[in-house]
XYZ file of C-alpha atoms in Angstrom:
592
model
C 15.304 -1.941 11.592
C 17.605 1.388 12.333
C 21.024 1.331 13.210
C 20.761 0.038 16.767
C 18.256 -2.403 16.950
C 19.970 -5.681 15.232
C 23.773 -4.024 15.774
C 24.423 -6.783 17.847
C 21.358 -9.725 16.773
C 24.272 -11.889 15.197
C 25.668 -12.468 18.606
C 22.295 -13.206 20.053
C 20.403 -15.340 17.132
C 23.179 -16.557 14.845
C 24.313 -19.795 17.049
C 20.683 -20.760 16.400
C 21.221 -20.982 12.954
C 18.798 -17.891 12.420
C 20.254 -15.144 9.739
C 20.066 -11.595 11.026
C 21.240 -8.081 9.136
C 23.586 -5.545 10.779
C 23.606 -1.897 10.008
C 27.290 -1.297 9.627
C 26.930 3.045 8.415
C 27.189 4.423 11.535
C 30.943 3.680 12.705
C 30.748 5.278 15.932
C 27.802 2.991 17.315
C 30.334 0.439 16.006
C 32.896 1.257 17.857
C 30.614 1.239 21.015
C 29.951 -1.812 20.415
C 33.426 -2.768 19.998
C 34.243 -1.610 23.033
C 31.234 -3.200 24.848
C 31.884 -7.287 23.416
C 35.707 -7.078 23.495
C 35.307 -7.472 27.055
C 33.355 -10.706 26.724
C 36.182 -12.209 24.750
C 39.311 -11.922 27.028
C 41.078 -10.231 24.239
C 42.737 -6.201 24.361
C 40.092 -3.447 23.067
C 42.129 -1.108 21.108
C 40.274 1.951 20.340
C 40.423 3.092 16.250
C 40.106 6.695 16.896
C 39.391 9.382 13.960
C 43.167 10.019 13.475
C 43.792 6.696 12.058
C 43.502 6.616 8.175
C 40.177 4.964 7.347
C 38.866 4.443 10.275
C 35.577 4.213 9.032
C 36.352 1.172 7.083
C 38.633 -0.039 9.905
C 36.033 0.107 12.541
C 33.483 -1.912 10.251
C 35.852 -5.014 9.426
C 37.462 -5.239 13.393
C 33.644 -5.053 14.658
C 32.741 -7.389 12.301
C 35.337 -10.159 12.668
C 34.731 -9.321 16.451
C 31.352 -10.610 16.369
C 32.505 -13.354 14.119
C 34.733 -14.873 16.452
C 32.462 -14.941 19.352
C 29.430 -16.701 16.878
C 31.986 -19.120 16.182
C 33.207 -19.465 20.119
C 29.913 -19.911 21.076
C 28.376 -22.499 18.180
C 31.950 -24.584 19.780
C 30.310 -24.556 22.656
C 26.848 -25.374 21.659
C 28.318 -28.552 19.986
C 29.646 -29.638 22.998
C 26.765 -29.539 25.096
C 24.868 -32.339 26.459
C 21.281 -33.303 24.905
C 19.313 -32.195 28.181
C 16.358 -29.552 29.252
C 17.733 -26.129 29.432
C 20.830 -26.794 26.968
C 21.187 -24.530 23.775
C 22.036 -27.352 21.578
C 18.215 -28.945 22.336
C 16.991 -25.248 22.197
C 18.845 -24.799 18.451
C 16.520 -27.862 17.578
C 13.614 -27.608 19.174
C 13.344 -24.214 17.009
C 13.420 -26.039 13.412
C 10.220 -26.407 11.945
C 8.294 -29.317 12.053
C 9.374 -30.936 8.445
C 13.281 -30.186 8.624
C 15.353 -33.737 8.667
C 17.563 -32.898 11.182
C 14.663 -32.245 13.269
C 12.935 -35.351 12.915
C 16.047 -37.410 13.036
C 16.525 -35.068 16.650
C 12.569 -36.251 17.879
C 13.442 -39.533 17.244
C 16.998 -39.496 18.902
C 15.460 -38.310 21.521
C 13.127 -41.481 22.297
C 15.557 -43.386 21.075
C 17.530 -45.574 24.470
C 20.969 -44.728 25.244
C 23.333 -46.681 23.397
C 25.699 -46.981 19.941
C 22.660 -46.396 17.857
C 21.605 -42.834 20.237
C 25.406 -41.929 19.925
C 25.276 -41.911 16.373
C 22.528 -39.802 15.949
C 23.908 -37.067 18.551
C 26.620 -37.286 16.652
C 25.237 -36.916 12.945
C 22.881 -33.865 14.453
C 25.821 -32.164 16.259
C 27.660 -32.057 12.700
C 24.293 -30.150 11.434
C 24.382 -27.253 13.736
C 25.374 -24.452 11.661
C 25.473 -21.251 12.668
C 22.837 -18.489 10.883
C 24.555 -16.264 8.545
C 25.975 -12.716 9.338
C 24.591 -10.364 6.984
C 25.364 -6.540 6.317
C 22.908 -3.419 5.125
C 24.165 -0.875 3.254
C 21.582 1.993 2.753
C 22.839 3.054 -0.750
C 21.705 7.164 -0.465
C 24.116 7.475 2.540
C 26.525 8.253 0.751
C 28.415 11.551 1.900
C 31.374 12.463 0.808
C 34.483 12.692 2.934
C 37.604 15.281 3.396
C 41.252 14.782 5.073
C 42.613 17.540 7.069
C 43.620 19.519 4.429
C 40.077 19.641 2.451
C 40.986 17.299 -0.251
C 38.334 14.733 -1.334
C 39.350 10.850 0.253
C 39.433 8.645 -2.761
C 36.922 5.654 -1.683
C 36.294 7.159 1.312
C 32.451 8.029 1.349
C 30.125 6.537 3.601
C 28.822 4.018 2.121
C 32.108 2.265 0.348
C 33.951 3.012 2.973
C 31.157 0.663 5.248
C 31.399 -1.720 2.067
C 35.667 -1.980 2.082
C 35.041 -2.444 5.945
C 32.552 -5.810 5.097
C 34.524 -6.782 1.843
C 37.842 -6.736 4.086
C 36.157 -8.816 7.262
C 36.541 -12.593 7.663
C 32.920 -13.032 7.185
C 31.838 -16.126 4.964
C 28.591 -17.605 3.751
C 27.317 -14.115 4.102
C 26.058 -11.129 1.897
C 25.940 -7.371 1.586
C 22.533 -6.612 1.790
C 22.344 -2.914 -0.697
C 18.886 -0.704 -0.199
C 17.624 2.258 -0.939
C 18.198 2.162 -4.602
C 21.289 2.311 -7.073
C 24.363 4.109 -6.190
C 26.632 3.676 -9.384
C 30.000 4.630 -6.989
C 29.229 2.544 -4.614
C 28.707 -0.574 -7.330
C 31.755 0.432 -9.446
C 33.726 0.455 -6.214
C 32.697 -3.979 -6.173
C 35.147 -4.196 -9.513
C 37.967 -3.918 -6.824
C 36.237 -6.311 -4.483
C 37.131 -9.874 -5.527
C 35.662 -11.421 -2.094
C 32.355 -11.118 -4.067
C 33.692 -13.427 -6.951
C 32.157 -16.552 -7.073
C 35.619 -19.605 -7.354
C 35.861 -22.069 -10.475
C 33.006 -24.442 -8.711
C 31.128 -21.194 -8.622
C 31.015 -20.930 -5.235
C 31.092 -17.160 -3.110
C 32.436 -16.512 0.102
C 30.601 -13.158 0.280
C 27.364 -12.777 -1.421
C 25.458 -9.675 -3.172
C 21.438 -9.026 -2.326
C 20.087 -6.355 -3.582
C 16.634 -4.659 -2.097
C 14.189 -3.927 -4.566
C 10.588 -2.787 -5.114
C 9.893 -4.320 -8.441
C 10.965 -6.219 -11.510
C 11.869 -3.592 -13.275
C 14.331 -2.773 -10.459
C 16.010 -5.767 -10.433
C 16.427 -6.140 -14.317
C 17.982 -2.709 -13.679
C 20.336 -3.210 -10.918
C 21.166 -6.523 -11.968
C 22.150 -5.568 -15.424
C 24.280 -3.137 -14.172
C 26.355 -5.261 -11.714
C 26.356 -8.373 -14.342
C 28.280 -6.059 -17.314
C 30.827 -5.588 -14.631
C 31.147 -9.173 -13.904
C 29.695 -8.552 -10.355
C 26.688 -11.538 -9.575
C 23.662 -10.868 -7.626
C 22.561 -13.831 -5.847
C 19.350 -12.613 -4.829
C 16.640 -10.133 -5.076
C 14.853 -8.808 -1.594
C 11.542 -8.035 -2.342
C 10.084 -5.224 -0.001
C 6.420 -3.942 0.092
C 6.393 -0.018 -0.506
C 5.009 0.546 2.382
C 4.189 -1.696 4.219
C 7.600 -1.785 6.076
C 9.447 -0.374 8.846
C 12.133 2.558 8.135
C 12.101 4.449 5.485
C 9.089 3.561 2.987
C 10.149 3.848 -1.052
C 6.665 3.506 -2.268
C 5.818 2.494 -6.241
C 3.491 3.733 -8.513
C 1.155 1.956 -7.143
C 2.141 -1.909 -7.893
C 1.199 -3.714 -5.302
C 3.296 -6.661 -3.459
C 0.829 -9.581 -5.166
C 1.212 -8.577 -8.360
C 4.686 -7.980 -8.108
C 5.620 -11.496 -6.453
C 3.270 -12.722 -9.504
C 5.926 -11.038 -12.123
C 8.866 -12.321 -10.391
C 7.215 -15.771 -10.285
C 6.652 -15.815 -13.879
C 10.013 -13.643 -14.998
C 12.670 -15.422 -12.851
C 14.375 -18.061 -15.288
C 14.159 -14.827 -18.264
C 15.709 -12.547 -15.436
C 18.620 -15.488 -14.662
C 18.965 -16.047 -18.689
C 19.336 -12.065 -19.308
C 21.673 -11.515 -16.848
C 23.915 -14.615 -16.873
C 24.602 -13.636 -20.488
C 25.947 -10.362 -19.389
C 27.728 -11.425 -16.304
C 29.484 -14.571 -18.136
C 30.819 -12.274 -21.057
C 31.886 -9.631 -18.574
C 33.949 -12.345 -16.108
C 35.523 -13.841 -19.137
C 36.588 -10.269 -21.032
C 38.471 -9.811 -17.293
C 40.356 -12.696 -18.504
C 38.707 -15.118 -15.636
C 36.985 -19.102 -16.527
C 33.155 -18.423 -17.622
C 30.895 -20.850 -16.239
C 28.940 -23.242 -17.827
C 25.491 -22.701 -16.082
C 24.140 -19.369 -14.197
C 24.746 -19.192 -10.498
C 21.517 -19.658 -8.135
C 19.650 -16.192 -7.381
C 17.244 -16.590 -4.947
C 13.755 -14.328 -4.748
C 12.646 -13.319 -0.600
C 10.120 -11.145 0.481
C 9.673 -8.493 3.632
C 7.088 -6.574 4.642
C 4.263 -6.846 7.019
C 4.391 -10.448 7.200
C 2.503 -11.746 10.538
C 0.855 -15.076 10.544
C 2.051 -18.518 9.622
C -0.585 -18.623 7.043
C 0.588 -15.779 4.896
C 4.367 -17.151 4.930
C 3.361 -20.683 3.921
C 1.624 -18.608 0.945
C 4.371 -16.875 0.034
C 6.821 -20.081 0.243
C 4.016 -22.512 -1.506
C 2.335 -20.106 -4.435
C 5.620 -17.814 -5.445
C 7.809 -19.858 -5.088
C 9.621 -17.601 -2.296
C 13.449 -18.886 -0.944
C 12.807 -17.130 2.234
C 10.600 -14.268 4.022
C 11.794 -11.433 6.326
C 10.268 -10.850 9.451
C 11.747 -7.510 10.925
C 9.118 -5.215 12.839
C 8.215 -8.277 15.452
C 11.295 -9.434 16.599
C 11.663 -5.718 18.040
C 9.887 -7.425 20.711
C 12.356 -10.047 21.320
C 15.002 -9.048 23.586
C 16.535 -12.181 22.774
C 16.821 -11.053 19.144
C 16.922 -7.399 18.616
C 18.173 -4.700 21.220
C 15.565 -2.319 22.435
C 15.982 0.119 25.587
C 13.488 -0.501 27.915
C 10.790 2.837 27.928
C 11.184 2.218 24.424
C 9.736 -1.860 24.321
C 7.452 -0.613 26.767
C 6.086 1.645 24.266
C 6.384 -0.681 20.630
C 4.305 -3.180 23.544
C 1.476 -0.901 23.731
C 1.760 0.362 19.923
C -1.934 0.608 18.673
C -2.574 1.196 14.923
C -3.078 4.781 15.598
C 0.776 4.925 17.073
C 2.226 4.303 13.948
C 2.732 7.168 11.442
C 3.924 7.395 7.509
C 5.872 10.640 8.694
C 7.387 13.110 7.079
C 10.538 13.357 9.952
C 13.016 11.807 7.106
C 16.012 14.534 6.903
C 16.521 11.964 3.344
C 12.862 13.680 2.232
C 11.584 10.137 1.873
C 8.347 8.539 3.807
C 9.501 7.075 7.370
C 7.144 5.160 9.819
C 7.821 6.247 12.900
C 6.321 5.289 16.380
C 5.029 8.193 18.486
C 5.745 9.179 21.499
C 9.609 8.171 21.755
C 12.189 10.163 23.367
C 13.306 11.444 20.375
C 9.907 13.159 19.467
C 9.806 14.212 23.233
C 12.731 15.959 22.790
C 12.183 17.672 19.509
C 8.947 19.376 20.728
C 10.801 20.478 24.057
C 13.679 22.111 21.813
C 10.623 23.988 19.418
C 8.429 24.959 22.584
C 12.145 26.604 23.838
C 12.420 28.260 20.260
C 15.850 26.063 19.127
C 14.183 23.685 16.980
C 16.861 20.988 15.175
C 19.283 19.045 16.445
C 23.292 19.002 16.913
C 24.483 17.421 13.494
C 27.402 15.427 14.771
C 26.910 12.338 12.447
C 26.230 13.987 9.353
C 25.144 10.780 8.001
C 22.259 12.541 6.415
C 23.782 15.977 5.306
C 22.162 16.706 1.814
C 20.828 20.256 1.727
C 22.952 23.479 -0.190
C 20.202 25.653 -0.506
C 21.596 27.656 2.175
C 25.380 26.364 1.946
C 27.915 25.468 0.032
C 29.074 22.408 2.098
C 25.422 20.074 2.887
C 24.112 20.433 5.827
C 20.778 18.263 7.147
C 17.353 19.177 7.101
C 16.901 18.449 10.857
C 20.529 20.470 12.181
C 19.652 23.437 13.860
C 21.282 25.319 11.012
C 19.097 24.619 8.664
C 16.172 24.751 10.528
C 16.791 28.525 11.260
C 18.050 29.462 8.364
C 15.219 27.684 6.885
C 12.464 29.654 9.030
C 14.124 33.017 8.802
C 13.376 32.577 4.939
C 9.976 31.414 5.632
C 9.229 34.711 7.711
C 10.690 36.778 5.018
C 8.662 35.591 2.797
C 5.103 36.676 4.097
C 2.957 34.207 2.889
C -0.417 33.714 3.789
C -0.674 32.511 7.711
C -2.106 28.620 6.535
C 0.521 28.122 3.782
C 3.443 29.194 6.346
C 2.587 26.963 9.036
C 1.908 24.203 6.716
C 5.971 25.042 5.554
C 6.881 25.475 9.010
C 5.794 21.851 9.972
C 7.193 20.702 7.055
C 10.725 22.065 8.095
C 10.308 21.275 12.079
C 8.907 17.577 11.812
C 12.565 16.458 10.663
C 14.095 14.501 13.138
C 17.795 13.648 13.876
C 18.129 9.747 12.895
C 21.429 9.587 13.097
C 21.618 9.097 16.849
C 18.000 8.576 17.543
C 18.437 5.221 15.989
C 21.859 4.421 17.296
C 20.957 5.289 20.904
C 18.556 2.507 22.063
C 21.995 -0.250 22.056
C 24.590 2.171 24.336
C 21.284 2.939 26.397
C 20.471 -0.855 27.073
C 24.291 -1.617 27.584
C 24.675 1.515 29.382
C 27.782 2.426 27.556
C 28.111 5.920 26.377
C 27.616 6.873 22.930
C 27.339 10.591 22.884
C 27.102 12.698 26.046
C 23.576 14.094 26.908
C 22.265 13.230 23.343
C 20.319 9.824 24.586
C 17.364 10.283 22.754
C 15.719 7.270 21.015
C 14.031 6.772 17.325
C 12.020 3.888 16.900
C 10.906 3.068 13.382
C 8.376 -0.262 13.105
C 6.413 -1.417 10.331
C 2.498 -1.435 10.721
C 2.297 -4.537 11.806
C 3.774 -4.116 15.530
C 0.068 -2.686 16.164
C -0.670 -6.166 15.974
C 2.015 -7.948 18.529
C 1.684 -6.429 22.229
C 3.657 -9.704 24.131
C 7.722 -9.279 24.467
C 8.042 -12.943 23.874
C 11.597 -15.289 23.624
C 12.621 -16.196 20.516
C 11.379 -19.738 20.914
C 7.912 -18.184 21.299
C 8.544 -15.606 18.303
C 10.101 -18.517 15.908
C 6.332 -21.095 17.054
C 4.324 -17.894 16.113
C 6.003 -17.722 12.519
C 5.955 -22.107 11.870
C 2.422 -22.044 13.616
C 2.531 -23.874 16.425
C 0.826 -20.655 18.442
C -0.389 -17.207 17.796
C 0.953 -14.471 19.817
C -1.243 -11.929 17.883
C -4.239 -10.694 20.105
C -6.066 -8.692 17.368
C -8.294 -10.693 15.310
C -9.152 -7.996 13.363
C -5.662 -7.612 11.740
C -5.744 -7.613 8.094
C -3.860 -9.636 5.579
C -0.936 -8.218 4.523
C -2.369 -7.355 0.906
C -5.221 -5.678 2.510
C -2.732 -3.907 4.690
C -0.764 -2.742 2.068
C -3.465 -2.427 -0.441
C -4.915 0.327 2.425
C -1.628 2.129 2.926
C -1.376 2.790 -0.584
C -5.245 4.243 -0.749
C -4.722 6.048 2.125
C -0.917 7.287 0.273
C -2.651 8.465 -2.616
C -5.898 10.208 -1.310
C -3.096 11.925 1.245
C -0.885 13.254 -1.893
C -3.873 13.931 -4.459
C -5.546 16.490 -1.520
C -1.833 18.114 -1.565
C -1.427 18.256 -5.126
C -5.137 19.558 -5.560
C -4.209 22.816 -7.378
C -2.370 21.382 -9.870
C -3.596 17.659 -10.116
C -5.070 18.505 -13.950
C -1.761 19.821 -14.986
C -0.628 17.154 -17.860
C 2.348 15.694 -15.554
C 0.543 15.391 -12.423
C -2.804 14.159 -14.206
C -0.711 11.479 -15.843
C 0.838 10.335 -12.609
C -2.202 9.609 -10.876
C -4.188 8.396 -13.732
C -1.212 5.421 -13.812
C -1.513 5.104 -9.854
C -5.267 4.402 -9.899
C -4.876 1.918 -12.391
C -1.827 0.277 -10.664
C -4.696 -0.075 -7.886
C -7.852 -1.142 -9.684
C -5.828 -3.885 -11.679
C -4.459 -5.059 -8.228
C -7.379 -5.184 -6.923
C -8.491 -7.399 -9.951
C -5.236 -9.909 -9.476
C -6.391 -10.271 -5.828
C -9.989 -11.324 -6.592
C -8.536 -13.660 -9.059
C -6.087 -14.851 -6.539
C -8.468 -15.371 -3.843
C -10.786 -17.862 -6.194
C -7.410 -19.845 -7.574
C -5.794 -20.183 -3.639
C -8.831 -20.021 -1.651
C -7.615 -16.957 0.314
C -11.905 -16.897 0.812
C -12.561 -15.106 4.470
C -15.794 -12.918 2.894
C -13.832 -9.717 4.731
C -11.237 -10.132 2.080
C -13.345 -9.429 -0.688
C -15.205 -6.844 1.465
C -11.853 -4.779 1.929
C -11.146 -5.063 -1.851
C -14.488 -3.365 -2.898
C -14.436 -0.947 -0.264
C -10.577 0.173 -1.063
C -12.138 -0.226 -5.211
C -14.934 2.437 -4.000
C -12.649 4.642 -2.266
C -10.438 4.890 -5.805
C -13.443 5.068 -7.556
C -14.482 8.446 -5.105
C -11.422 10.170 -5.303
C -10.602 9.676 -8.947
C -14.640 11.330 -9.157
C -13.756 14.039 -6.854
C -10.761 15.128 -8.600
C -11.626 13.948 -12.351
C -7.979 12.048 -12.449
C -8.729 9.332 -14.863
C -11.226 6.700 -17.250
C -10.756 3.181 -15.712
C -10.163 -0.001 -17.315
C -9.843 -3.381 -15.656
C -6.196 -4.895 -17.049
């Protein structure tokens, strides 16, 4: 969802008792934002300037417990409020699904005749309103290194633990760190000296671990890792490859069914390995084991879009709870979008969306067209001072031309990058193939941090007010900004908002992404696709496919999936494997 877009959702969504994620890496957006609420609350906004030892850290936890007290101020509120049209406290229950108690017990309260026996049940439903939970992201890989004045190397003061000190050190409770992006060992070795993650003697956390991953074999890993330290996770966050919004961290080729399928089948061995691990570990730190393993809960993301295919998720694997990210950027009562750009994510067709290559991180990023951000990036090429001002330097990686990193999408790089280019006199279609390759990286730094200081019109950095947008697929599929009652009907089926009833199911969707991926890379890698390495790695890519493809036709007779174009997308997306694995002699199939 980018930096900006759910910066601020807690405050909008959390009195409703919906969960929402905030971005907490970019520390100046944060103290925008800090400056923007503290207004709201009638209390002094102190700025935490750069000068102040950890500010990083310092801005995170202030922002944080900022946006903690005014959830809390306004659930207070909510409680109080009468049981009438228009009042939050019917709106908080109207938006429960159909089968929750407490909104049953509310349907009947509410044709139930003023008296003792009314009062009760207001009074029984006003103790369930509970407000959602205030969750953090940590993208793992932004991780840069920091320096005081004098050069020397801050001890825990990188990016990325000094976002997680700033959340560790916040009054935040029943709520979780949400890590992505992949291990970072610092960044987990710095939880040992966390002990707001540690769960009490009933076993009980006031700040939770979830963990991101793209596999099993991912969590096993991760998991193992935290549990020898002692350090829980309480549950895994399943994301399709690609299928997503943001950055896209695509697998060999496993596909999302048959990876729900191993979770389904593996989660009591996962619990049992690492409970074993964790329980030795808390107990060596001289701690009480515990008798049983704490609860880790499985959810799923990813280009989610009908009511159907989240009942299937809940009912078949067992799922605790599903994501829905890229739709709610059309609900400016949920997420924070500047205007041009909703106007544009409205009108998103499936064309608009692109697996890009504009990453400064070097990894796969959907990315709509069209933005302000991509405006401006052609403008600065077209005046011959391609790149951006690197004033973030979230994203600073690259030393082939420096000894400190710089980013791929600076202006430094970029130049120094195309003088070596020029030098190099290549042939004419290689270098402009390099060339695109160098000027297609985009500043993401501020072009997803702008769209919240644009909407609030607060300034976040002078004449840089560009804006990167970065959906999933799916939006192709919504056009309507809709309220979040309307949004939260869509997802429990009470109405479809979705014009297009051509969309795909989300398998076929991501089943058709990952074709697509791998007929995209194979034509790249053309010249050397029979070398051992690169044979081998597509040979175990097709067959990812084919046997997902076989899991799906065997899902669709168990579950009835059964609309014909289902099986009609499976054979064609089988025949298009089957074409380029013939045009480029990659492998022998075998159905697993």
């Amino acid at each position: 969802m980018g930096l900006a877009f759910t910066i601020d959702s807690p405050v909008k969504v959390a009195r409703f008792g919906i969960a929402s994620v905030v971005s907490i890496i970019e520390d100046r957006l944060i103290e925008t934002m800090r400056s923007y609420y503290y207004p709201f609350t009638n209390l002094p906004f102190v700025p935490i300037t750069t000068k102040e030892i950890n500010y990083r850290s310092k801005r995170i936890t202030d922002y944080l417990n900022l946006v903690n007290y005014i959830v809390n101020l306004q659930i207070q509120k909510l409680k109080n409020e009468v049981f009438e049209a228009g009042s939050e406290i019917m709106k908080y229950f109207e938006m429960l699904p159909d089968d929750n108690k407490a909104k049953q017990l509310y349907r009947r309260m509410m044709h139930t005749e003023s008296g003792p026996e009314k009062e009760g049940m207001e009074s029984w439903l006003r103790g369930q309103v509970i407000p959602g939970s205030i969750d953090v992201n940590i993208m793992t890989k932004l991780d840069k290194n920091n320096f005081d004045k004098a050069g020397v190397l801050v001890e825990d003061g990188s990016d990325a633990v000094s976002a997680l000190r700033g959340y560790a050190d916040s009054d935040l409770s029943n709520s979780s760190v949400v890590f992505s992006a992949g291990m970072n060992p610092r960044l987990y070795n710095f939880l040992e000296k966390c002990d707001q993650f540690d769960a009490d003697d009933n076993g009980c956390f006031r700040k939770k671990i979830i963990i991101k991953v793209s596999d099993y074999r991912s969590a096993l890993i991760q998991g193992k890792y935290l549990a020898k330290k002692g350090i829980w996770v309480s549950e895994f966050r399943i994301e399709s490859g690609l299928n997503c919004g943001g950055h896209a961290f695509a697998t060999d080729g496993y596909l999302l069914g048959p990876i729900l399928e191993e979770f389904k089948l593996k989660k009591e061995e996962l619990t049992a390995a690492l409970f074993g691990l964790y329980n030795a570990a808390v107990q060596l730190k001289g701690r009480k084991g515990f008798n049983q393993p704490h609860p880790i809960s499985i959810s799923v993301q990813g280009g989610i879009g009908t009511a159907e295919e989240d009942a299937m998720l809940h009912h078949y694997y067992g799922i605790a709870s599903t994501g829905w990210g890229t739709p709610f950027l059309l609900v400016p009562e949920a997420t924070t979008v500047d205007e041009a750009t909703l106007a544009l994510l409205s009108k998103a067709k499936k064309e608009d969306i692109e697996l890009s290559n504009h990453s400064p991180l070097g990894v796969p990023f959907h990315y709509l067209k069209g933005t302000s951000s991509a405006l401006e990036k052609l403008e600065r090429i077209q005046k011959g001072n391609p790149g951006s001002p690197c004033t973030e330097k979230h994203l600073v990686s690259d030393t082939e031309f420096t000894k400190e990193p710089i980013c791929t999408a600076s202006a430094k790089y970029q130049k120094l990058k195309i003088a070596q280019l020029q030098s190099l006199k290549m042939e004419e279609r290689e270098y402009q193939k390099q060339l695109k390759n160098v000027l297609d990286k985009e500043c993401l730094c501020i072009g997803l941090s702008n769209a919240a200081p644009l909407q609030y019109k607060t300034p976040f950095l002078k004449q840089l007010t560009a804006v990167t947008i970065c959906p999933g697929p799916n939006i192709a599929y919504f056009s309507d900004i809709v309220s979040l009652q309307t949004m939260t009907e869509h997802i429990y089926g009470k109405t479809n908002i979705m014009k297009d009833s051509c969309r795909p199911h989300m398998f076929i969707a991501e089943l058709s992404l990952y074709v697509g991926y791998l007929k995209k890379h194979v034509e790249e890698d053309a010249a050397t696709v029979q070398s051992p390495k690169v044979k081998k790695y597509y040979s175990g890519f097709c067959q990812s496919l084919i046997n997902g493809i076989a899991y799906y036709r065997g899902l669709q007779q168990s579950i009835g999936l059964g609309e014909q174009n289902f099986n009609e997308a499976l054979c064609a997306a089988e025949n298009e494997i089957y074409a380029i694995n013939e045009r480029f002699s990659i492998t022998d199939f075998s159905i697993a």
